[in-house]
Amino acid sequence: MSRFCQLSALLALALPLFTTASPVDLNALLRRQDVDTPQNASLPNVTIYSTGGTIASVGTSNTQTIGYSVGLGVQQLVDAVPEILNIANIDGYQVSNVDSGRINSTILLNLTQLINAELAKETVAGVVITHGTDTLEETAMFLDLTINSTKPVVIVGAMRPATALSADGPLNLLQAVTLATSEVARGRGVMISLNDRIGSALYTTKMHANAPDTFYATEQGQLGFYINQVPYFYYEHALPTGKPFFNISGATDLPHVDILYAHQQANGALVNASYESGAEGIVFAGVGAGGLTPAYSLAAQELYNATGIPMVASHRSPDGFAPISESNGWIIGSGPLNPQKSRVMLQLAIEVGYDNEKIRSLFAGTMPDADA
Ligand SMILES: *[C@@H]1O[C@H](CO)[C@@H](O)[C@H](O)[C@H]1NC(C)=O
Ligand SMILES: *[C@@H]1O[C@H](CO)[C@@H](O)[C@H](O)[C@H]1NC(C)=O
Ligand SMILES: *[C@@H]1O[C@H](CO)[C@@H](O)[C@H](O)[C@H]1NC(C)=O
Ligand SMILES: *[C@@H]1O[C@H](CO)[C@@H](O)[C@H](O)[C@H]1NC(C)=O
Ligand SMILES: *[C@@H]1O[C@H](CO)[C@@H](O)[C@H](O)[C@H]1NC(C)=O
Ligand SMILES: *[C@@H]1O[C@H](CO)[C@@H](O)[C@H](O)[C@H]1NC(C)=O
Ligand SMILES: *[C@@H]1O[C@H](CO)[C@@H](O)[C@H](O)[C@H]1NC(C)=O
Ligand SMILES: CC(=O)N[C@H]1CO[C@H](CO)[C@@H](O)[C@@H]1O
């Protein structure tokens, strides 16, 4: 149990437990925990990457479930669930300790680089990422598109701080580590694991701002369920149709892509404002099946004619499809992907230099196969 003592000391210096979240120095926090206790050779090895979020948060009382602050390190997370050490040998990285609204491209790039290197090791069975729930699905999407491994990659969070009555973090973490060691969990891409459910990174979304039962796969269904903490899967090994992989090993940052939300009388000036502030692509959270409404539509077409930057139409309704438009059209339908997932896909496509037609094919590829 002393395996995280060095990290703990580091955290105690860098991040007093009861402060409110503030930007942290990645150089100080991005540390691997050296293993200084004997390993149980008959157990698989799992590496946990802790980024912060509610799962690592403490409130001032056991009834406080909003307005708490981030502060627990990876050691304290594991200490709260000693049962984990019967399932796997745990190694920990403290990647950041922030609420998930502060996760940015530096952290994402570090994470994917570290995880790809870790999964390449024969001795590692799988990895777990602990994360705030607010933008968890964005990190899950990013990792799913940039990790090249069949080993389980599980992203987990909590809706109640560690100090709350019925805190959900400990069981969620136990399940996530169990899943990371599971043979049947292999080859399924990045999995979002919370509240007994196992979801796919491409399809699972946060549906409720406050309740613990918040992550749902819209339409496409959950991948599996836990019974007595044993993961059961509904499907044979399969990945979502058209899930690409981007090798971004050379990237040092990610392209600026904005999301503009369509609504009655949406303000067309936002389209130019987005471009002028540096956007290399724009995703619209469209009405219905990706409709932009008149002012956005006119401004977006004008901007496209002037600059040719990719414009993706997604849908603000959680379920459904934005149809893939014809070749050489100015707008690209997102298919089933919601605006925030479309943004991650578009960032990666721009990063690796796809032209607009290749981006169109990329999104078209995510439409379910009709004739397979
Ligand atoms: C991301 O956040 C970290 C920690 O706050 C900071 O060091 C880094 O510069 C940020 N990166 C970007 C691209 O803003
Ligand atoms: C190592 O793990 C195995 C399998 O869970 C267990 O039976 C054994 O008691 C463990 N050994 C030690 C020394 O903890
Ligand atoms: C776990 O890691 C240790 C140390 O890196 C290694 O000796 C051991 O073989 C690994 N266990 C498995 C099951 O791969
Ligand atoms: C993925 O990794 C395998 C080796 O595990 C390698 O052969 C392959 O080229 C990689 N794919 C990409 C797109 O980098
Ligand atoms: C990405 O490509 C580089 C260079 O071809 C290769 O060394 C590396 O293993 C690839 N990364 C992944 C995650 O496949
Ligand atoms: C966007 O900028 C262009 C070029 O400056 C201008 O012609 C156009 O009227 C602007 N569109 C809107 C909606 O403000
Ligand atoms: C954009 O260019 C196309 C093709 O040249 C043209 O038909 C269309 O009217 C232009 N749209 C706007 C809003 O300028
Ligand atoms: C790939 C990447 O962005 N790596 C960064 C990880 O974090 C350290 C510390 O901030 C940076 O120096 C690396 O460039």
Short mmCIF file of C-alpha atoms and ligand atoms in Angstrom, two decimals:
data_model
loop_
_atom_site.label_atom_id
_atom_site.label_comp_id
_atom_site.label_asym_id
_atom_site.label_seq_id
_atom_site.Cartn_x
_atom_site.Cartn_y
_atom_site.Cartn_z
CA MET A 1 0.00 0.00 0.00
CA SER A 2 2.99 2.32 0.06
CA ARG A 3 3.43 2.17 -3.68
CA PHE A 4 2.22 5.71 -4.18
CA CYS A 5 4.03 7.36 -1.32
CA GLN A 6 6.36 9.43 -3.49
CA LEU A 7 3.50 10.63 -5.60
CA SER A 8 1.52 11.40 -2.50
CA ALA A 9 4.27 13.59 -1.13
CA LEU A 10 4.51 15.34 -4.46
CA LEU A 11 0.79 15.96 -4.55
CA ALA A 12 0.67 17.20 -1.00
CA LEU A 13 3.20 19.86 -1.98
CA ALA A 14 1.68 20.74 -5.31
CA LEU A 15 -1.98 20.51 -4.49
CA PRO A 16 -3.38 20.95 -0.98
CA LEU A 17 -6.44 18.75 -0.65
CA PHE A 18 -9.10 21.31 0.02
CA THR A 19 -8.27 24.06 -2.43
CA THR A 20 -10.52 24.86 -5.36
CA ALA A 21 -9.38 23.64 -8.75
CA SER A 22 -6.81 25.82 -10.46
CA PRO A 23 -4.52 25.27 -13.46
CA VAL A 24 -1.76 22.86 -12.53
CA ASP A 25 1.80 22.58 -13.74
CA LEU A 26 1.91 19.52 -15.96
CA ASN A 27 5.66 19.26 -15.59
CA ALA A 28 5.20 18.89 -11.87
CA LEU A 29 2.31 16.45 -12.05
CA LEU A 30 3.06 14.24 -15.03
CA ARG A 31 4.81 11.53 -13.07
CA ARG A 32 4.96 7.82 -13.21
CA GLN A 33 4.75 6.12 -9.83
CA ASP A 34 7.74 3.84 -9.35
CA VAL A 35 6.71 0.45 -8.04
CA ASP A 36 8.41 -0.01 -4.69
CA THR A 37 6.51 -3.03 -3.29
CA PRO A 38 6.58 -6.64 -4.51
CA GLN A 39 4.13 -7.45 -7.28
CA ASN A 40 1.78 -10.43 -7.16
CA ALA A 41 3.02 -12.31 -10.20
CA SER A 42 -0.28 -14.12 -10.71
CA LEU A 43 -2.21 -10.85 -11.15
CA PRO A 44 -2.43 -8.78 -14.35
CA ASN A 45 -0.90 -5.28 -14.44
CA VAL A 46 -3.14 -2.25 -14.90
CA THR A 47 -1.99 1.36 -15.18
CA ILE A 48 -4.28 4.12 -13.93
CA TYR A 49 -4.04 7.63 -15.40
CA SER A 50 -5.65 10.10 -13.06
CA THR A 51 -6.74 13.43 -14.55
CA GLY A 52 -8.99 14.76 -11.76
CA GLY A 53 -12.76 15.34 -11.80
CA THR A 54 -15.53 14.53 -9.36
CA ILE A 55 -14.16 11.03 -8.76
CA ALA A 56 -11.13 12.80 -7.24
CA SER A 57 -13.16 15.45 -5.41
CA VAL A 58 -13.99 16.22 -1.83
CA GLY A 59 -16.91 18.18 -0.42
CA THR A 60 -17.20 19.92 2.93
CA SER A 61 -19.85 17.46 4.15
CA ASN A 62 -21.27 14.09 3.14
CA THR A 63 -24.42 15.77 1.78
CA GLN A 64 -22.58 18.17 -0.54
CA THR A 65 -22.98 16.94 -4.12
CA ILE A 66 -22.33 20.17 -6.03
CA GLY A 67 -19.75 22.94 -5.63
CA TYR A 68 -17.02 20.60 -4.29
CA SER A 69 -13.35 20.78 -5.26
CA VAL A 70 -10.91 18.50 -7.05
CA GLY A 71 -7.97 17.29 -4.97
CA LEU A 72 -7.54 13.53 -4.50
CA GLY A 73 -4.52 11.93 -6.13
CA VAL A 74 -4.34 8.52 -7.76
CA GLN A 75 -3.09 6.94 -4.53
CA GLN A 76 -6.08 8.14 -2.54
CA LEU A 77 -8.43 6.83 -5.22
CA VAL A 78 -6.89 3.37 -5.00
CA ASP A 79 -6.63 3.50 -1.19
CA ALA A 80 -10.38 4.04 -1.02
CA VAL A 81 -10.92 0.70 -2.78
CA PRO A 82 -8.31 -1.79 -1.48
CA GLU A 83 -10.27 -4.58 -3.22
CA ILE A 84 -8.65 -3.36 -6.43
CA LEU A 85 -5.33 -4.84 -5.30
CA ASN A 86 -6.90 -8.34 -5.36
CA ILE A 87 -7.67 -7.83 -9.06
CA ALA A 88 -4.55 -6.21 -10.46
CA ASN A 89 -1.15 -4.77 -9.71
CA ILE A 90 -1.72 -1.03 -10.03
CA ASP A 91 0.69 1.51 -11.41
CA GLY A 92 -0.33 5.16 -11.41
CA TYR A 93 0.26 8.30 -13.41
CA GLN A 94 -0.99 11.65 -12.20
CA VAL A 95 -1.55 13.32 -15.57
CA SER A 96 -3.41 16.34 -14.21
CA ASN A 97 -5.73 17.06 -11.32
CA VAL A 98 -8.38 19.32 -12.75
CA ASP A 99 -12.10 19.39 -13.37
CA SER A 100 -12.72 18.14 -16.89
CA GLY A 101 -13.59 21.57 -18.29
CA ARG A 102 -9.85 22.29 -18.03
CA ILE A 103 -8.68 19.26 -20.01
CA ASN A 104 -6.91 20.60 -23.09
CA SER A 105 -4.82 19.46 -26.03
CA THR A 106 -1.58 19.32 -24.01
CA ILE A 107 -3.13 16.87 -21.59
CA LEU A 108 -4.83 14.86 -24.36
CA LEU A 109 -1.63 14.53 -26.38
CA ASN A 110 0.35 13.51 -23.33
CA LEU A 111 -2.27 10.98 -22.40
CA THR A 112 -2.45 9.28 -25.78
CA GLN A 113 1.33 9.19 -26.10
CA LEU A 114 1.76 7.67 -22.65
CA ILE A 115 -1.02 5.14 -23.13
CA ASN A 116 0.18 3.98 -26.55
CA ALA A 117 3.64 3.40 -25.08
CA GLU A 118 2.22 1.64 -22.04
CA LEU A 119 -0.04 -0.71 -24.01
CA ALA A 120 2.87 -1.66 -26.25
CA LYS A 121 4.46 -3.36 -23.21
CA GLU A 122 3.76 -7.06 -22.99
CA THR A 123 3.42 -6.91 -19.20
CA VAL A 124 0.50 -4.43 -19.25
CA ALA A 125 -3.01 -5.92 -19.45
CA GLY A 126 -4.94 -2.69 -19.88
CA VAL A 127 -5.32 0.90 -18.70
CA VAL A 128 -7.86 2.98 -16.79
CA ILE A 129 -8.29 6.76 -17.07
CA THR A 130 -10.10 8.56 -14.26
CA HIS A 131 -11.74 11.74 -15.51
CA GLY A 132 -14.37 14.38 -14.76
CA THR A 133 -17.70 13.48 -16.37
CA ASP A 134 -18.48 16.84 -17.99
CA THR A 135 -16.13 16.35 -20.95
CA LEU A 136 -15.31 12.67 -20.38
CA GLU A 137 -16.88 11.69 -23.68
CA GLU A 138 -14.58 14.09 -25.57
CA THR A 139 -11.44 12.57 -24.07
CA ALA A 140 -12.88 9.08 -24.67
CA MET A 141 -13.50 9.95 -28.33
CA PHE A 142 -10.01 11.42 -28.72
CA LEU A 143 -8.33 8.40 -27.15
CA ASP A 144 -10.46 5.96 -29.14
CA LEU A 145 -9.29 7.61 -32.36
CA THR A 146 -5.61 7.79 -31.38
CA ILE A 147 -4.84 4.60 -29.46
CA ASN A 148 -3.61 1.66 -31.50
CA SER A 149 -4.11 -1.41 -29.32
CA THR A 150 -6.58 -4.22 -28.77
CA LYS A 151 -6.04 -4.09 -24.99
CA PRO A 152 -8.85 -2.66 -22.88
CA VAL A 153 -8.79 1.12 -22.39
CA VAL A 154 -11.40 2.13 -19.82
CA ILE A 155 -12.37 5.70 -18.94
CA VAL A 156 -14.22 6.18 -15.67
CA GLY A 157 -15.60 9.00 -13.53
CA ALA A 158 -18.13 9.64 -10.81
CA MET A 159 -21.09 11.95 -10.33
CA ARG A 160 -20.71 12.29 -6.54
CA PRO A 161 -17.56 13.43 -4.74
CA ALA A 162 -15.62 10.89 -2.68
CA THR A 163 -16.98 12.40 0.54
CA ALA A 164 -20.68 12.09 -0.40
CA LEU A 165 -23.16 9.58 1.00
CA SER A 166 -23.39 6.78 -1.56
CA ALA A 167 -20.34 8.04 -3.45
CA ASP A 168 -20.28 6.26 -6.80
CA GLY A 169 -16.53 6.62 -7.48
CA PRO A 170 -15.19 3.60 -5.54
CA LEU A 171 -17.40 0.99 -7.21
CA ASN A 172 -16.98 2.67 -10.59
CA LEU A 173 -13.19 2.45 -10.18
CA LEU A 174 -13.32 -1.20 -9.06
CA GLN A 175 -15.41 -2.06 -12.12
CA ALA A 176 -13.12 -0.11 -14.45
CA VAL A 177 -9.99 -1.92 -13.21
CA THR A 178 -11.81 -5.27 -13.48
CA LEU A 179 -12.77 -4.42 -17.05
CA ALA A 180 -9.19 -3.43 -17.89
CA THR A 181 -8.05 -6.96 -16.95
CA SER A 182 -10.85 -8.71 -18.80
CA GLU A 183 -10.10 -10.94 -21.81
CA VAL A 184 -13.55 -10.34 -23.32
CA ALA A 185 -13.06 -6.59 -23.09
CA ARG A 186 -10.27 -6.68 -25.68
CA GLY A 187 -10.65 -5.31 -29.18
CA ARG A 188 -13.56 -3.01 -28.34
CA GLY A 189 -11.86 0.39 -28.48
CA VAL A 190 -12.10 2.85 -25.60
CA MET A 191 -14.93 2.01 -23.18
CA ILE A 192 -16.81 4.43 -20.93
CA SER A 193 -17.56 2.65 -17.64
CA LEU A 194 -19.93 4.17 -15.04
CA ASN A 195 -22.93 3.16 -12.97
CA ASP A 196 -22.77 -0.56 -13.91
CA ARG A 197 -22.79 0.20 -17.65
CA ILE A 198 -20.10 -0.34 -20.26
CA GLY A 199 -20.43 2.04 -23.20
CA SER A 200 -18.62 2.69 -26.46
CA ALA A 201 -16.60 5.91 -26.73
CA LEU A 202 -18.25 6.75 -30.05
CA TYR A 203 -21.82 6.50 -28.88
CA THR A 204 -22.00 7.09 -25.14
CA THR A 205 -22.95 10.57 -24.00
CA LYS A 206 -23.66 12.40 -20.75
CA MET A 207 -27.43 12.75 -20.56
CA HIS A 208 -28.03 14.24 -17.12
CA ALA A 209 -26.10 17.14 -15.59
CA ASN A 210 -26.46 15.94 -11.99
CA ALA A 211 -27.79 12.38 -11.56
CA PRO A 212 -25.42 9.39 -11.15
CA ASP A 213 -27.24 7.49 -13.89
CA THR A 214 -26.09 9.81 -16.64
CA PHE A 215 -24.05 8.01 -19.32
CA TYR A 216 -26.15 6.41 -22.00
CA ALA A 217 -25.47 5.15 -25.45
CA THR A 218 -28.01 6.80 -27.67
CA GLU A 219 -29.72 4.25 -29.94
CA GLN A 220 -26.68 2.07 -30.53
CA GLY A 221 -27.01 0.55 -27.08
CA GLN A 222 -24.65 -0.23 -24.29
CA LEU A 223 -21.85 -2.72 -24.83
CA GLY A 224 -22.31 -4.60 -21.61
CA PHE A 225 -23.30 -4.75 -17.95
CA TYR A 226 -21.73 -5.85 -14.65
CA ILE A 227 -23.20 -8.60 -12.52
CA ASN A 228 -21.35 -8.86 -9.21
CA GLN A 229 -18.56 -6.79 -10.75
CA VAL A 230 -18.00 -9.33 -13.54
CA PRO A 231 -18.22 -7.64 -16.96
CA TYR A 232 -20.69 -9.28 -19.39
CA PHE A 233 -20.86 -8.16 -23.02
CA TYR A 234 -23.91 -8.02 -25.26
CA TYR A 235 -21.79 -8.16 -28.43
CA GLU A 236 -18.96 -10.23 -29.87
CA HIS A 237 -15.77 -8.29 -30.38
CA ALA A 238 -16.66 -5.49 -32.73
CA LEU A 239 -15.87 -1.83 -33.23
CA PRO A 240 -18.34 0.81 -34.40
CA THR A 241 -18.62 0.96 -38.18
CA GLY A 242 -16.05 3.29 -39.69
CA LYS A 243 -14.05 3.95 -36.52
CA PRO A 244 -10.76 5.30 -37.82
CA PHE A 245 -7.35 5.48 -36.17
CA PHE A 246 -5.15 8.58 -36.45
CA ASN A 247 -1.44 8.31 -35.84
CA ILE A 248 -0.65 11.73 -34.37
CA SER A 249 2.69 10.84 -32.83
CA GLY A 250 4.24 14.00 -34.32
CA ALA A 251 1.55 16.41 -33.09
CA THR A 252 2.33 19.12 -30.57
CA ASP A 253 -1.14 20.69 -30.48
CA LEU A 254 -4.58 20.15 -32.00
CA PRO A 255 -6.31 22.37 -34.56
CA HIS A 256 -8.82 24.99 -33.38
CA VAL A 257 -12.33 23.79 -34.25
CA ASP A 258 -15.43 25.53 -32.85
CA ILE A 259 -18.97 24.30 -32.35
CA LEU A 260 -21.78 26.73 -33.22
CA TYR A 261 -25.20 25.88 -31.80
CA ALA A 262 -28.12 26.36 -34.20
CA HIS A 263 -31.39 27.78 -32.86
CA GLN A 264 -34.15 30.15 -33.90
CA GLN A 265 -32.61 33.38 -35.24
CA ALA A 266 -29.03 32.15 -34.76
CA ASN A 267 -26.51 34.98 -35.24
CA GLY A 268 -24.61 34.61 -38.54
CA ALA A 269 -21.83 36.93 -37.30
CA LEU A 270 -20.61 34.10 -35.04
CA VAL A 271 -19.46 32.19 -38.13
CA ASN A 272 -17.01 34.93 -39.17
CA ALA A 273 -16.04 35.49 -35.53
CA SER A 274 -15.08 31.84 -35.22
CA TYR A 275 -12.92 31.96 -38.34
CA GLU A 276 -11.35 35.29 -37.40
CA SER A 277 -10.36 33.93 -34.01
CA GLY A 278 -8.44 31.13 -35.73
CA ALA A 279 -10.86 28.25 -36.32
CA GLU A 280 -9.61 25.82 -38.99
CA GLY A 281 -12.96 24.06 -39.12
CA ILE A 282 -16.49 24.59 -37.77
CA VAL A 283 -19.01 22.07 -36.49
CA PHE A 284 -22.66 23.13 -36.33
CA ALA A 285 -24.99 21.64 -33.73
CA GLY A 286 -27.77 21.76 -36.28
CA VAL A 287 -31.53 21.62 -35.78
CA GLY A 288 -33.27 18.42 -36.87
CA ALA A 289 -31.05 16.39 -39.18
CA GLY A 290 -28.26 18.99 -39.22
CA GLY A 291 -30.15 22.13 -40.32
CA LEU A 292 -28.19 25.36 -39.86
CA THR A 293 -31.09 27.89 -39.92
CA PRO A 294 -30.92 30.77 -42.47
CA ALA A 295 -28.33 33.21 -41.06
CA TYR A 296 -25.79 30.49 -40.14
CA SER A 297 -26.33 28.82 -43.48
CA LEU A 298 -25.71 31.97 -45.53
CA ALA A 299 -22.71 33.07 -43.44
CA ALA A 300 -21.23 29.55 -43.46
CA GLN A 301 -21.57 29.23 -47.25
CA GLU A 302 -19.95 32.63 -47.71
CA LEU A 303 -17.10 31.71 -45.42
CA TYR A 304 -16.69 28.35 -47.14
CA ASN A 305 -16.58 30.03 -50.56
CA ALA A 306 -13.94 32.45 -49.29
CA THR A 307 -11.74 30.04 -47.32
CA GLY A 308 -12.68 26.41 -48.04
CA ILE A 309 -12.37 25.44 -44.36
CA PRO A 310 -14.35 22.27 -43.56
CA MET A 311 -17.89 22.78 -42.24
CA VAL A 312 -19.56 19.85 -40.53
CA ALA A 313 -23.30 19.74 -39.79
CA SER A 314 -24.18 17.62 -36.76
CA HIS A 315 -27.46 17.46 -34.84
CA ARG A 316 -28.37 19.03 -31.51
CA SER A 317 -30.83 16.19 -30.80
CA PRO A 318 -28.90 13.41 -29.05
CA ASP A 319 -30.16 10.68 -31.41
CA GLY A 320 -30.40 10.46 -35.16
CA PHE A 321 -28.27 11.21 -38.18
CA ALA A 322 -27.15 14.26 -40.11
CA PRO A 323 -27.12 12.90 -43.68
CA ILE A 324 -23.80 12.81 -45.50
CA SER A 325 -24.06 15.37 -48.30
CA GLU A 326 -22.96 14.87 -51.89
CA SER A 327 -19.34 15.13 -52.98
CA ASN A 328 -18.06 18.67 -53.42
CA GLY A 329 -20.95 20.13 -51.44
CA TRP A 330 -19.86 22.83 -49.04
CA ILE A 331 -21.28 21.16 -45.93
CA ILE A 332 -20.38 17.72 -44.56
CA GLY A 333 -23.00 15.75 -42.61
CA SER A 334 -21.70 14.20 -39.36
CA GLY A 335 -23.76 11.01 -39.71
CA PRO A 336 -24.55 9.65 -36.22
CA LEU A 337 -21.86 11.64 -34.39
CA ASN A 338 -22.97 14.38 -32.01
CA PRO A 339 -21.39 17.86 -32.21
CA GLN A 340 -18.73 17.33 -29.54
CA LYS A 341 -17.60 14.00 -31.00
CA SER A 342 -17.69 15.45 -34.53
CA ARG A 343 -15.39 18.22 -33.33
CA VAL A 344 -12.77 15.74 -32.07
CA MET A 345 -12.97 13.77 -35.33
CA LEU A 346 -12.62 16.97 -37.37
CA GLN A 347 -9.64 18.17 -35.28
CA LEU A 348 -7.80 14.89 -35.90
CA ALA A 349 -8.65 14.85 -39.60
CA ILE A 350 -7.32 18.40 -40.00
CA GLU A 351 -4.25 17.53 -37.92
CA VAL A 352 -3.29 14.66 -40.24
CA GLY A 353 -3.95 16.79 -43.33
CA TYR A 354 -7.16 15.34 -44.76
CA ASP A 355 -8.79 17.43 -47.49
CA ASN A 356 -12.53 18.11 -47.42
CA GLU A 357 -13.45 15.10 -49.57
CA LYS A 358 -11.46 12.78 -47.34
CA ILE A 359 -13.17 14.34 -44.31
CA ARG A 360 -16.53 13.73 -45.97
CA SER A 361 -15.65 10.04 -46.49
CA LEU A 362 -14.49 9.81 -42.89
CA PHE A 363 -17.86 10.96 -41.56
CA ALA A 364 -19.72 8.97 -44.22
CA GLY A 365 -17.88 5.89 -42.95
CA THR A 366 -19.54 6.21 -39.54
CA MET A 367 -23.02 5.68 -41.03
CA PRO A 368 -24.24 2.17 -40.23
CA ASP A 369 -23.64 -0.29 -43.07
CA ALA A 370 -26.80 -0.73 -45.06
CA ASP A 371 -25.77 -3.67 -47.20
CA ALA A 372 -22.99 -5.40 -45.24
C1 LIG B 1 -3.26 22.86 -20.85
O1 LIG B 1 -3.32 22.96 -19.44
C2 LIG B 1 -2.04 22.80 -18.82
C3 LIG B 1 -2.28 22.78 -17.33
O2 LIG B 1 -3.08 23.83 -16.93
C4 LIG B 1 -1.11 23.90 -19.29
O3 LIG B 1 0.17 23.69 -18.70
C5 LIG B 1 -1.01 23.87 -20.80
O4 LIG B 1 -0.25 24.94 -21.26
C6 LIG B 1 -2.38 23.94 -21.45
N1 LIG B 1 -2.25 23.75 -22.88
C7 LIG B 1 -2.89 24.49 -23.78
C8 LIG B 1 -2.68 24.14 -25.22
O5 LIG B 1 -3.60 25.43 -23.47
C1 LIG B 2 -1.85 -13.27 -5.55
O1 LIG B 2 -3.06 -13.32 -6.29
C2 LIG B 2 -3.66 -14.62 -6.27
C3 LIG B 2 -4.84 -14.58 -7.24
O2 LIG B 2 -5.76 -13.60 -6.86
C4 LIG B 2 -4.07 -14.98 -4.84
O3 LIG B 2 -4.64 -16.28 -4.82
C5 LIG B 2 -2.83 -14.92 -3.95
O4 LIG B 2 -3.20 -15.12 -2.60
C6 LIG B 2 -2.11 -13.58 -4.09
N1 LIG B 2 -0.85 -13.65 -3.38
C7 LIG B 2 -0.48 -12.74 -2.47
C8 LIG B 2 0.86 -12.94 -1.86
O5 LIG B 2 -1.21 -11.80 -2.17
C1 LIG B 3 3.39 -7.49 -14.24
O1 LIG B 3 4.50 -6.62 -14.24
C2 LIG B 3 5.65 -7.20 -13.65
C3 LIG B 3 6.71 -6.14 -13.53
O2 LIG B 3 6.76 -5.34 -14.67
C4 LIG B 3 6.08 -8.38 -14.51
O3 LIG B 3 7.22 -9.02 -13.94
C5 LIG B 3 4.93 -9.39 -14.56
O4 LIG B 3 5.26 -10.45 -15.44
C6 LIG B 3 3.66 -8.73 -15.06
N1 LIG B 3 2.54 -9.65 -14.94
C7 LIG B 3 1.89 -10.11 -16.00
C8 LIG B 3 0.74 -11.03 -15.71
O5 LIG B 3 2.18 -9.79 -17.15
C1 LIG B 4 -0.67 -0.06 -35.08
O1 LIG B 4 0.26 -0.85 -34.37
C2 LIG B 4 0.76 -1.95 -35.12
C3 LIG B 4 1.69 -2.75 -34.24
O2 LIG B 4 1.07 -3.08 -33.06
C4 LIG B 4 1.48 -1.45 -36.35
O3 LIG B 4 1.87 -2.56 -37.13
C5 LIG B 4 0.56 -0.57 -37.18
O4 LIG B 4 1.28 0.01 -38.22
C6 LIG B 4 -0.02 0.55 -36.29
N1 LIG B 4 -1.00 1.29 -37.08
C7 LIG B 4 -0.89 2.60 -37.35
C8 LIG B 4 -1.94 3.17 -38.24
O5 LIG B 4 0.00 3.30 -36.88
C1 LIG B 5 2.85 6.09 -35.39
O1 LIG B 5 3.76 6.14 -36.44
C2 LIG B 5 5.11 6.09 -35.98
C3 LIG B 5 6.01 6.34 -37.17
O2 LIG B 5 5.58 5.57 -38.27
C4 LIG B 5 5.33 4.75 -35.29
O3 LIG B 5 6.66 4.68 -34.83
C5 LIG B 5 4.39 4.62 -34.11
O4 LIG B 5 4.52 3.34 -33.52
C6 LIG B 5 2.96 4.82 -34.55
N1 LIG B 5 2.12 4.92 -33.36
C7 LIG B 5 1.05 4.16 -33.14
C8 LIG B 5 0.33 4.43 -31.88
O5 LIG B 5 0.64 3.33 -33.92
C1 LIG B 6 -18.28 37.72 -43.00
O1 LIG B 6 -17.12 38.37 -43.48
C2 LIG B 6 -17.16 38.64 -44.89
C3 LIG B 6 -15.80 39.14 -45.31
O2 LIG B 6 -15.41 40.19 -44.46
C4 LIG B 6 -18.28 39.63 -45.16
O3 LIG B 6 -18.38 39.85 -46.55
C5 LIG B 6 -19.60 39.02 -44.66
O4 LIG B 6 -20.64 39.96 -44.80
C6 LIG B 6 -19.49 38.62 -43.20
N1 LIG B 6 -20.71 37.87 -42.84
C7 LIG B 6 -21.44 38.17 -41.77
C8 LIG B 6 -22.67 37.34 -41.55
O5 LIG B 6 -21.15 39.03 -40.97
C1 LIG B 7 -20.84 29.97 -52.93
O1 LIG B 7 -20.30 29.53 -54.17
C2 LIG B 7 -21.24 28.78 -54.95
C3 LIG B 7 -20.49 28.20 -56.13
O2 LIG B 7 -19.70 29.16 -56.73
C4 LIG B 7 -22.38 29.68 -55.33
O3 LIG B 7 -23.33 28.94 -56.09
C5 LIG B 7 -23.06 30.18 -54.08
O4 LIG B 7 -24.07 31.10 -54.38
C6 LIG B 7 -22.05 30.87 -53.17
N1 LIG B 7 -22.72 31.12 -51.90
C7 LIG B 7 -22.65 32.28 -51.24
C8 LIG B 7 -23.48 32.41 -50.01
O5 LIG B 7 -21.91 33.18 -51.59
C1 LIG B 8 2.83 15.27 -26.71
C2 LIG B 8 2.84 16.37 -25.72
O1 LIG B 8 2.11 17.34 -25.82
N1 LIG B 8 3.67 16.23 -24.71
C3 LIG B 8 3.76 17.21 -23.63
C4 LIG B 8 3.43 16.56 -22.32
O2 LIG B 8 3.58 17.49 -21.28
C5 LIG B 8 4.90 18.02 -21.16
C6 LIG B 8 4.92 18.91 -19.96
O3 LIG B 8 3.97 19.95 -20.07
C7 LIG B 8 5.27 18.75 -22.45
O4 LIG B 8 6.59 19.19 -22.35
C8 LIG B 8 5.14 17.81 -23.61
O5 LIG B 8 5.38 18.49 -24.81
#
